XYZ file of C-alpha atoms in Angstrom:
527
model
C 14.637 -42.392 37.790
C 12.204 -42.097 40.749
C 12.481 -39.994 43.904
C 13.198 -43.147 45.918
C 16.311 -44.027 43.937
C 17.398 -40.449 43.244
C 18.766 -39.990 46.768
C 21.295 -42.717 46.053
C 22.811 -40.740 43.202
C 22.335 -36.950 43.792
C 22.245 -34.661 46.775
C 19.756 -32.116 45.339
C 16.013 -32.135 44.533
C 16.338 -30.910 40.937
C 15.609 -32.843 37.765
C 18.603 -33.334 35.464
C 16.965 -33.518 32.059
C 18.031 -36.293 29.683
C 19.290 -35.286 26.201
C 16.310 -34.144 24.113
C 15.913 -32.994 20.479
C 13.097 -30.568 21.282
C 15.135 -27.510 22.374
C 17.024 -27.555 19.051
C 13.837 -28.265 17.082
C 12.021 -25.426 18.857
C 14.910 -23.007 18.242
C 14.899 -23.795 14.517
C 11.101 -23.387 14.447
C 11.296 -19.997 16.172
C 14.070 -18.850 13.831
C 11.979 -19.919 10.824
C 8.907 -18.192 12.262
C 10.609 -14.850 12.903
C 12.612 -14.836 9.653
C 9.582 -15.714 7.533
C 7.564 -13.096 9.414
C 10.051 -10.393 8.400
C 10.135 -11.691 4.807
C 6.347 -11.632 4.683
C 6.226 -8.042 5.951
C 8.642 -7.045 3.186
C 6.519 -8.581 0.452
C 8.506 -11.788 -0.180
C 6.336 -13.773 -2.587
C 6.376 -17.101 -0.667
C 6.832 -15.604 2.787
C 3.306 -16.525 3.895
C 3.853 -20.222 3.203
C 7.163 -20.289 5.061
C 5.485 -18.423 7.937
C 2.784 -21.104 8.068
C 5.452 -23.847 8.004
C 7.325 -22.188 10.876
C 4.112 -21.864 12.870
C 3.173 -25.530 12.340
C 6.679 -26.721 13.250
C 6.528 -24.626 16.427
C 3.189 -26.212 17.347
C 4.676 -29.677 16.730
C 7.736 -28.986 18.892
C 5.498 -27.658 21.684
C 3.274 -30.751 21.519
C 6.174 -33.238 21.651
C 8.086 -31.307 24.301
C 5.062 -30.995 26.598
C 4.360 -34.703 26.063
C 7.785 -35.465 27.550
C 7.268 -32.927 30.353
C 3.909 -34.525 31.234
C 5.524 -37.987 31.314
C 8.331 -36.727 33.580
C 5.821 -35.144 35.956
C 3.543 -38.172 36.215
C 4.943 -41.614 35.373
C 8.589 -40.843 36.165
C 7.970 -38.691 39.253
C 10.688 -36.190 38.349
C 8.735 -33.063 39.342
C 9.697 -32.503 42.951
C 8.583 -29.435 44.912
C 11.751 -27.602 43.850
C 11.130 -28.501 40.197
C 7.525 -27.297 40.455
C 8.748 -23.979 41.836
C 11.078 -23.683 38.851
C 8.227 -24.429 36.444
C 6.040 -21.825 38.134
C 8.859 -19.291 37.846
C 9.267 -20.182 34.152
C 5.565 -19.599 33.519
C 5.750 -16.267 35.352
C 8.739 -15.183 33.241
C 6.903 -16.297 30.089
C 3.875 -14.186 31.030
C 6.172 -11.236 31.777
C 7.871 -11.600 28.376
C 4.453 -11.726 26.678
C 3.438 -8.581 28.550
C 6.606 -6.819 27.357
C 5.942 -8.033 23.800
C 2.450 -6.551 23.784
C 3.793 -3.421 25.470
C 6.129 -2.954 22.492
C 3.199 -3.407 20.078
C 1.074 -0.854 21.929
C 4.082 1.459 22.207
C 4.483 1.369 18.414
C 0.740 1.898 17.996
C 0.478 4.942 20.269
C 3.721 6.434 18.930
C 2.393 6.234 15.357
C -1.123 7.334 16.304
C -0.153 10.339 18.429
C 2.486 11.676 16.017
C 1.861 10.252 12.519
C 4.713 10.946 10.116
C 4.541 12.236 6.547
C 5.014 8.654 5.310
C 1.697 7.797 6.995
C -0.021 10.736 5.317
C 0.315 12.801 8.532
C -2.843 11.142 9.843
C -3.985 8.063 11.758
C -5.220 5.679 10.459
C -2.717 6.202 7.633
C -3.771 7.509 4.243
C -5.606 4.785 2.319
C -6.319 2.569 5.362
C -9.971 1.932 6.204
C -9.975 0.930 9.880
C -12.365 -1.626 11.360
C -15.035 -0.172 13.655
C -13.964 -1.262 17.185
C -17.581 -1.419 18.376
C -18.584 -4.083 15.851
C -16.743 -7.401 15.413
C -13.763 -6.468 17.666
C -16.169 -5.756 20.560
C -17.892 -9.130 20.044
C -14.521 -10.886 19.974
C -13.494 -9.187 23.219
C -16.705 -10.344 24.923
C -16.131 -13.919 23.688
C -12.517 -13.847 24.896
C -13.481 -12.611 28.370
C -16.271 -15.197 28.555
C -13.805 -17.994 27.783
C -11.672 -16.730 30.661
C -14.672 -17.099 32.974
C -15.487 -20.646 31.799
C -11.895 -21.903 32.084
C -11.642 -20.391 35.593
C -14.863 -22.197 36.520
C -13.371 -25.461 35.210
C -10.192 -24.855 37.234
C -12.080 -24.296 40.499
C -14.290 -27.311 39.794
C -11.140 -29.425 39.403
C -9.826 -28.221 42.770
C -13.162 -29.054 44.428
C -13.369 -32.466 42.756
C -16.455 -31.492 40.747
C -15.902 -33.615 37.612
C -19.078 -32.516 35.711
C -18.158 -28.874 36.360
C -14.694 -29.453 34.908
C -16.168 -31.159 31.848
C -18.802 -28.506 31.120
C -16.383 -25.654 31.819
C -13.845 -27.033 29.345
C -16.513 -27.765 26.698
C -17.815 -24.191 26.889
C -14.242 -22.871 26.766
C -13.457 -24.880 23.615
C -16.731 -23.798 21.951
C -15.984 -20.147 22.719
C -12.435 -20.599 21.400
C -13.776 -21.989 18.100
C -16.300 -19.133 17.781
C -13.574 -16.608 18.605
C -11.267 -18.079 15.946
C -14.043 -17.971 13.324
C -14.862 -14.343 14.158
C -11.167 -13.465 14.082
C -10.889 -15.110 10.666
C -13.844 -13.073 9.393
C -12.249 -9.913 10.786
C -8.979 -10.641 8.978
C -10.759 -11.534 5.739
C -12.904 -8.392 5.473
C -10.187 -5.954 6.551
C -8.849 -3.721 3.762
C -5.209 -3.960 4.881
C -2.563 -6.625 5.438
C 0.390 -7.238 7.728
C 2.550 -5.494 5.108
C 0.595 -2.217 5.219
C 2.966 -0.239 7.402
C 2.762 0.302 11.141
C -1.047 0.115 11.208
C -1.160 -3.375 9.686
C 1.741 -4.592 11.828
C 0.219 -3.294 15.078
C -3.209 -4.705 14.204
C -2.069 -8.226 13.353
C 0.551 -8.502 16.099
C -1.914 -7.102 18.623
C -4.778 -9.423 17.660
C -2.682 -12.525 16.955
C -0.953 -13.922 13.895
C -2.875 -17.203 13.706
C -4.671 -16.354 10.472
C -2.091 -14.018 9.010
C -0.782 -16.624 6.513
C -4.341 -17.122 5.253
C -4.675 -13.372 4.805
C -1.436 -13.240 2.883
C -2.476 -16.157 0.693
C -5.704 -14.432 -0.273
C -4.517 -10.909 -0.865
C -1.417 -9.714 -2.611
C 0.727 -7.223 -0.757
C -0.222 -3.915 -2.347
C 1.982 -1.416 -0.623
C 5.350 -2.921 -1.475
C 6.316 -3.249 -5.143
C 9.377 -4.646 -6.778
C 11.695 -2.231 -8.571
C 10.312 -3.048 -12.026
C 6.651 -2.531 -11.063
C 7.436 0.716 -9.263
C 9.354 1.935 -12.320
C 6.298 1.388 -14.526
C 4.129 3.206 -11.958
C 6.500 6.205 -12.030
C 6.346 6.297 -15.843
C 2.546 6.077 -15.678
C 2.115 9.035 -13.346
C 4.771 10.942 -15.334
C 2.756 10.302 -18.517
C -0.176 11.899 -16.717
C 1.400 14.849 -14.909
C 5.037 15.464 -15.893
C 6.626 18.198 -18.001
C 9.958 18.341 -19.814
C 10.940 21.997 -19.883
C 13.779 23.998 -21.399
C 13.765 27.316 -19.570
C 15.404 30.071 -21.625
C 15.883 33.498 -20.052
C 18.051 36.602 -20.325
C 21.146 36.533 -18.129
C 23.944 39.035 -18.836
C 26.413 36.910 -16.861
C 26.094 34.062 -19.397
C 27.444 33.619 -22.900
C 25.284 35.499 -25.411
C 23.292 36.838 -22.394
C 21.119 33.710 -22.511
C 20.676 31.121 -19.809
C 19.225 27.673 -20.546
C 17.939 25.484 -17.684
C 16.538 22.005 -18.394
C 13.942 20.831 -15.888
C 11.894 17.685 -15.377
C 8.817 18.281 -13.199
C 5.771 16.467 -11.874
C 3.129 18.822 -10.483
C 0.279 17.608 -8.257
C -2.254 19.086 -5.851
C -0.805 19.781 -2.401
C -2.842 16.916 -0.925
C -0.629 14.554 -2.984
C 2.627 15.611 -1.329
C 3.132 12.033 -0.134
C 2.960 10.798 -3.745
C 5.744 13.181 -4.778
C 7.827 12.079 -1.798
C 7.437 8.492 -3.031
C 8.712 9.547 -6.477
C 11.584 11.508 -4.915
C 12.492 8.447 -2.853
C 12.376 6.284 -5.988
C 14.826 8.454 -7.947
C 16.808 9.377 -4.794
C 17.296 12.920 -6.059
C 15.399 16.100 -6.887
C 13.558 18.677 -4.801
C 9.927 19.322 -3.903
C 8.601 22.872 -3.838
C 5.209 24.488 -3.297
C 3.560 26.915 -5.713
C 0.422 28.999 -5.202
C -1.239 30.138 -8.411
C -4.732 31.638 -8.749
C -5.353 30.782 -5.115
C -4.585 27.072 -5.667
C -1.646 25.410 -3.957
C 0.317 22.707 -5.774
C 3.488 20.756 -5.048
C 6.160 20.234 -7.704
C 8.842 17.562 -7.889
C 11.751 19.084 -9.812
C 15.082 17.866 -11.218
C 17.340 20.485 -12.873
C 20.835 19.084 -12.470
C 22.252 18.109 -15.874
C 24.152 15.246 -14.220
C 21.025 13.880 -12.511
C 19.006 14.241 -15.698
C 21.695 12.472 -17.734
C 22.485 9.698 -15.243
C 19.022 8.946 -13.818
C 15.943 10.611 -15.319
C 16.676 10.123 -19.031
C 17.867 6.474 -18.656
C 14.692 5.701 -16.703
C 12.369 6.949 -19.450
C 14.500 5.282 -22.117
C 13.847 1.948 -20.400
C 10.284 2.519 -19.136
C 8.861 4.307 -22.153
C 6.194 7.001 -21.972
C 3.034 6.123 -23.907
C 1.471 9.572 -24.397
C 2.665 12.198 -26.863
C 4.839 13.536 -24.041
C 7.319 10.993 -25.284
C 8.076 13.329 -28.225
C 8.850 16.146 -25.759
C 11.056 13.721 -23.840
C 13.025 12.768 -26.963
C 13.649 16.451 -27.769
C 14.444 17.216 -24.122
C 16.985 14.365 -23.999
C 18.752 15.747 -27.099
C 18.967 19.219 -25.552
C 20.303 17.856 -22.250
C 22.906 15.839 -24.146
C 24.061 19.019 -25.935
C 24.351 20.804 -22.590
C 26.153 17.836 -21.018
C 28.754 18.154 -23.791
C 28.994 21.948 -23.204
C 27.618 22.711 -26.675
C 25.350 25.431 -25.257
C 28.430 27.527 -24.507
C 28.870 28.062 -28.256
C 26.499 29.985 -30.482
C 25.860 27.059 -32.828
C 25.061 24.726 -29.932
C 22.795 27.340 -28.330
C 20.883 27.696 -31.601
C 20.440 23.920 -31.780
C 18.930 23.976 -28.297
C 16.635 26.865 -29.236
C 15.537 24.958 -32.361
C 14.614 22.067 -30.091
C 12.859 24.443 -27.681
C 10.821 25.835 -30.598
C 9.279 22.382 -31.180
C 8.463 21.725 -27.514
C 5.375 22.699 -25.579
C 4.409 26.297 -26.545
C 7.539 26.981 -28.583
C 9.709 30.101 -28.347
C 8.531 33.288 -26.687
C 8.144 36.439 -28.762
C 11.228 37.887 -27.066
C 13.373 34.925 -28.132
C 11.995 35.088 -31.665
C 13.088 38.722 -31.810
C 16.601 37.976 -30.525
C 17.030 34.860 -32.707
C 14.866 35.418 -35.810
C 16.639 32.700 -37.823
C 15.724 29.793 -35.515
C 13.971 26.971 -37.384
C 12.091 24.438 -35.212
C 13.393 20.870 -35.485
C 11.024 18.247 -36.816
C 8.957 16.908 -33.946
C 9.418 13.116 -33.724
C 6.452 10.901 -34.574
C 5.834 8.393 -31.812
C 4.911 4.807 -32.633
C 1.867 3.423 -30.870
C 2.958 1.411 -27.823
C 1.305 -1.294 -25.723
C 0.745 -1.387 -21.975
C 3.465 -3.767 -20.780
C 2.698 -3.624 -17.071
C -0.584 -2.869 -15.223
C 1.309 -0.569 -12.860
C 1.781 1.908 -15.725
C -2.011 2.200 -15.926
C -2.233 2.525 -12.126
C 0.190 5.459 -12.226
C -1.685 7.017 -15.145
C -4.991 6.743 -13.248
C -3.310 8.157 -10.120
C -2.726 11.247 -12.244
C -5.612 11.446 -14.728
C -8.301 9.016 -13.552
C -11.604 9.900 -11.901
C -13.980 7.782 -9.819
C -17.320 9.557 -9.844
C -20.801 9.048 -8.399
C -23.675 10.669 -10.262
C -27.154 10.977 -8.771
C -29.956 11.795 -11.214
C -33.153 13.240 -9.816
C -36.241 11.145 -10.417
C -39.911 11.382 -9.501
C -39.689 8.504 -7.043
C -36.163 7.514 -6.076
C -33.089 9.270 -7.566
C -31.008 7.164 -9.954
C -27.444 6.383 -8.862
C -24.741 5.933 -11.510
C -21.071 5.038 -11.102
C -18.563 6.183 -13.719
C -14.838 5.682 -14.089
C -13.092 7.969 -16.562
C -9.705 9.065 -17.891
C -9.400 12.399 -19.730
C -6.736 13.276 -22.305
C -5.948 15.739 -25.068
C -7.357 14.628 -28.413
C -3.841 13.897 -29.694
C -3.786 10.912 -27.285
C -7.116 9.440 -28.401
C -5.314 6.341 -29.691
C -3.839 5.722 -26.246
C -7.328 5.797 -24.715
C -8.347 3.158 -27.246
C -5.424 1.022 -26.079
C -6.618 1.431 -22.468
C -10.172 0.548 -23.539
C -8.960 -2.674 -25.144
C -6.678 -3.435 -22.187
C -9.538 -3.194 -19.669
C -12.015 -4.759 -22.128
C -14.740 -2.242 -21.349
C -15.780 1.402 -21.674
C -16.293 3.879 -24.509
C -14.351 6.811 -25.991
C -16.235 10.120 -25.964
C -15.608 13.655 -27.171
C -16.664 16.561 -24.973
C -18.563 19.357 -26.739
C -17.484 21.967 -24.193
C -13.821 20.969 -24.626
C -13.177 20.278 -28.321
C -9.527 19.319 -27.748
C -10.376 16.723 -25.104
C -11.402 13.055 -25.270
C -12.555 10.787 -22.458
C -12.403 7.075 -21.794
C -15.522 6.334 -19.718
C -16.965 3.183 -18.146
C -20.704 3.470 -17.451
C -21.954 -0.131 -17.253
C -22.335 -1.263 -13.654
C -21.312 -4.842 -14.472
C -18.091 -3.554 -16.055
C -17.441 -1.432 -12.965
C -18.135 -4.370 -10.652
C -16.368 -7.168 -12.512
C -13.574 -5.414 -14.440
C -12.632 -2.007 -13.008
C -12.853 -2.805 -9.284
C -11.056 -6.192 -9.574
C -8.261 -4.502 -11.547
C -7.628 -1.895 -8.835
C -8.057 -4.439 -6.050
C -5.191 -6.372 -7.601
C -3.174 -3.290 -8.582
C -3.127 -0.782 -5.753
C -3.464 3.005 -6.290
C -0.899 5.150 -4.455
C -2.169 8.730 -4.615
C -5.014 10.229 -2.570
C -7.223 8.991 -5.402
C -7.154 5.728 -3.445
C -9.595 7.326 -0.976
C -12.022 8.163 -3.797
C -11.667 4.607 -5.076
C -12.524 3.206 -1.619
C -15.681 5.363 -1.478
C -16.453 4.290 -5.047
C -16.216 0.630 -3.949
C -18.431 1.233 -0.908
C -21.098 2.658 -3.200
C -20.735 -0.284 -5.601
C -21.381 -2.700 -2.723
C -24.505 -0.756 -1.728
C -25.727 -0.854 -5.322
C -24.966 -4.557 -5.699
C -27.159 -5.204 -2.653
C -29.932 -2.952 -4.086
C -29.667 -0.549 -1.152
C -29.529 2.381 -3.598
C -33.180 1.685 -4.421
C -34.240 2.891 -0.967
C -34.411 6.470 0.245
C -32.047 5.724 3.110
C -29.585 4.114 0.701
C -29.640 7.140 -1.614
C -28.998 9.450 1.344
C -26.065 7.299 2.414
C -24.602 7.368 -1.114
C -25.160 11.140 -1.317
C -23.163 11.546 1.883
C -20.340 9.454 0.380
C -20.438 11.501 -2.849
C -20.233 14.794 -0.944
C -16.957 13.686 0.619
C -15.219 12.624 -2.602
C -12.869 14.236 -5.125
C -12.741 18.050 -4.763
C -15.186 17.992 -1.856
C -12.921 15.807 0.260
C -11.491 17.729 3.190
C -8.022 17.089 4.600
C -6.991 18.178 8.063
């Protein structure tokens, strides 16, 4: 319908749009895009593909809808002055909504950065996140983006002035800059050490810089921060194998039967810098307390569960399903028997109390001299012999390394240039030497060594650089560490890259590696 004939049918200058499928198609595309975006952020396995599908369908709906709008504004003559005002207002509202969207992203960014929570490691960038230097690729991208704004403005003014070559060259330069910008943005997303799923930092980064290449990023790198229940359960058992204790505390208490009080306790004790790791474990079990202990000038944090009900209903069933692989499993079996006796109130009777003390005599350091004096007839129960197990899930090994692993850089002095060596090791009591052999076979590298200064200790060590580069690092890239040991691993990887590129053979390279080494492990400082 043209403007000439419109006056015969309507008394207003507005365009009454004919029925169109594009509003519905666009709504479905936007719903798919937002839903898949949320699924992707929560680690849904195929979320990235659905996100890409939603993005492509949105592009298609935009293309077809604007095709119809262009036809209405040109061939059909439907865009009167009043309609053009409405379109201008729509564009203005769209820009305002975009501004509010980015305001919300920056609001989230500054809120997290200015007051980082414990879940973020009480620091910004969060614990384990290696941020991109803003004065490198991001600065170049900003310059390219601003330059494209200049070229498209030049093309616009050339169009107004009727300068056709100016329009053509301005648009060509704009498109070239857009392609270069997209390539640089893709490189930035590819080399970054975090994903859209990595908490508020990842979300703010990708929403702030654009989600165009986010599906590619998700396709290339597995979400490391969010685990399914089964994987997380194996991780908990792994770190428990490394750092937990099953304790039966027995003490004098005149208010109790036979003046003896028995308290069962499951604990995981870590350095205070790993408080966040214990909070993760506490969140997993949804029970227990965390306390701080200072001993010999060293501060540690302890996750503790003492409630017989919680031990019976949660802790013991967990370790029955996700079995411990070290000899701590024998302590667990004895501990579970003692807790079961207490759950059934057997400890309130002398015979039941003696059974618990017999179990206690076979655990850890046995009975104290005081208890031996009070109960001289206690005979330790036979300590169970544990069958050799297999590693059923790589997350068990991740948890075990979070507790007992070590990423170390060694620099040997030489006449010319010092020699740089990378080593990855796991230390255990000699009674768990067989487990270290299982780990050695699982990773298909490394050696088992005894330490002369510690006769009761054995080490699994990987010395060969090729094994470090092609077996150890790929394993932990695929299976993410969760403790502060992740920071040592990141420094370890940085050094491996320098060595792979032969930079360690130069004096400047050695100095750079020495600086990295001096900030690792016990020398790392936390604010």
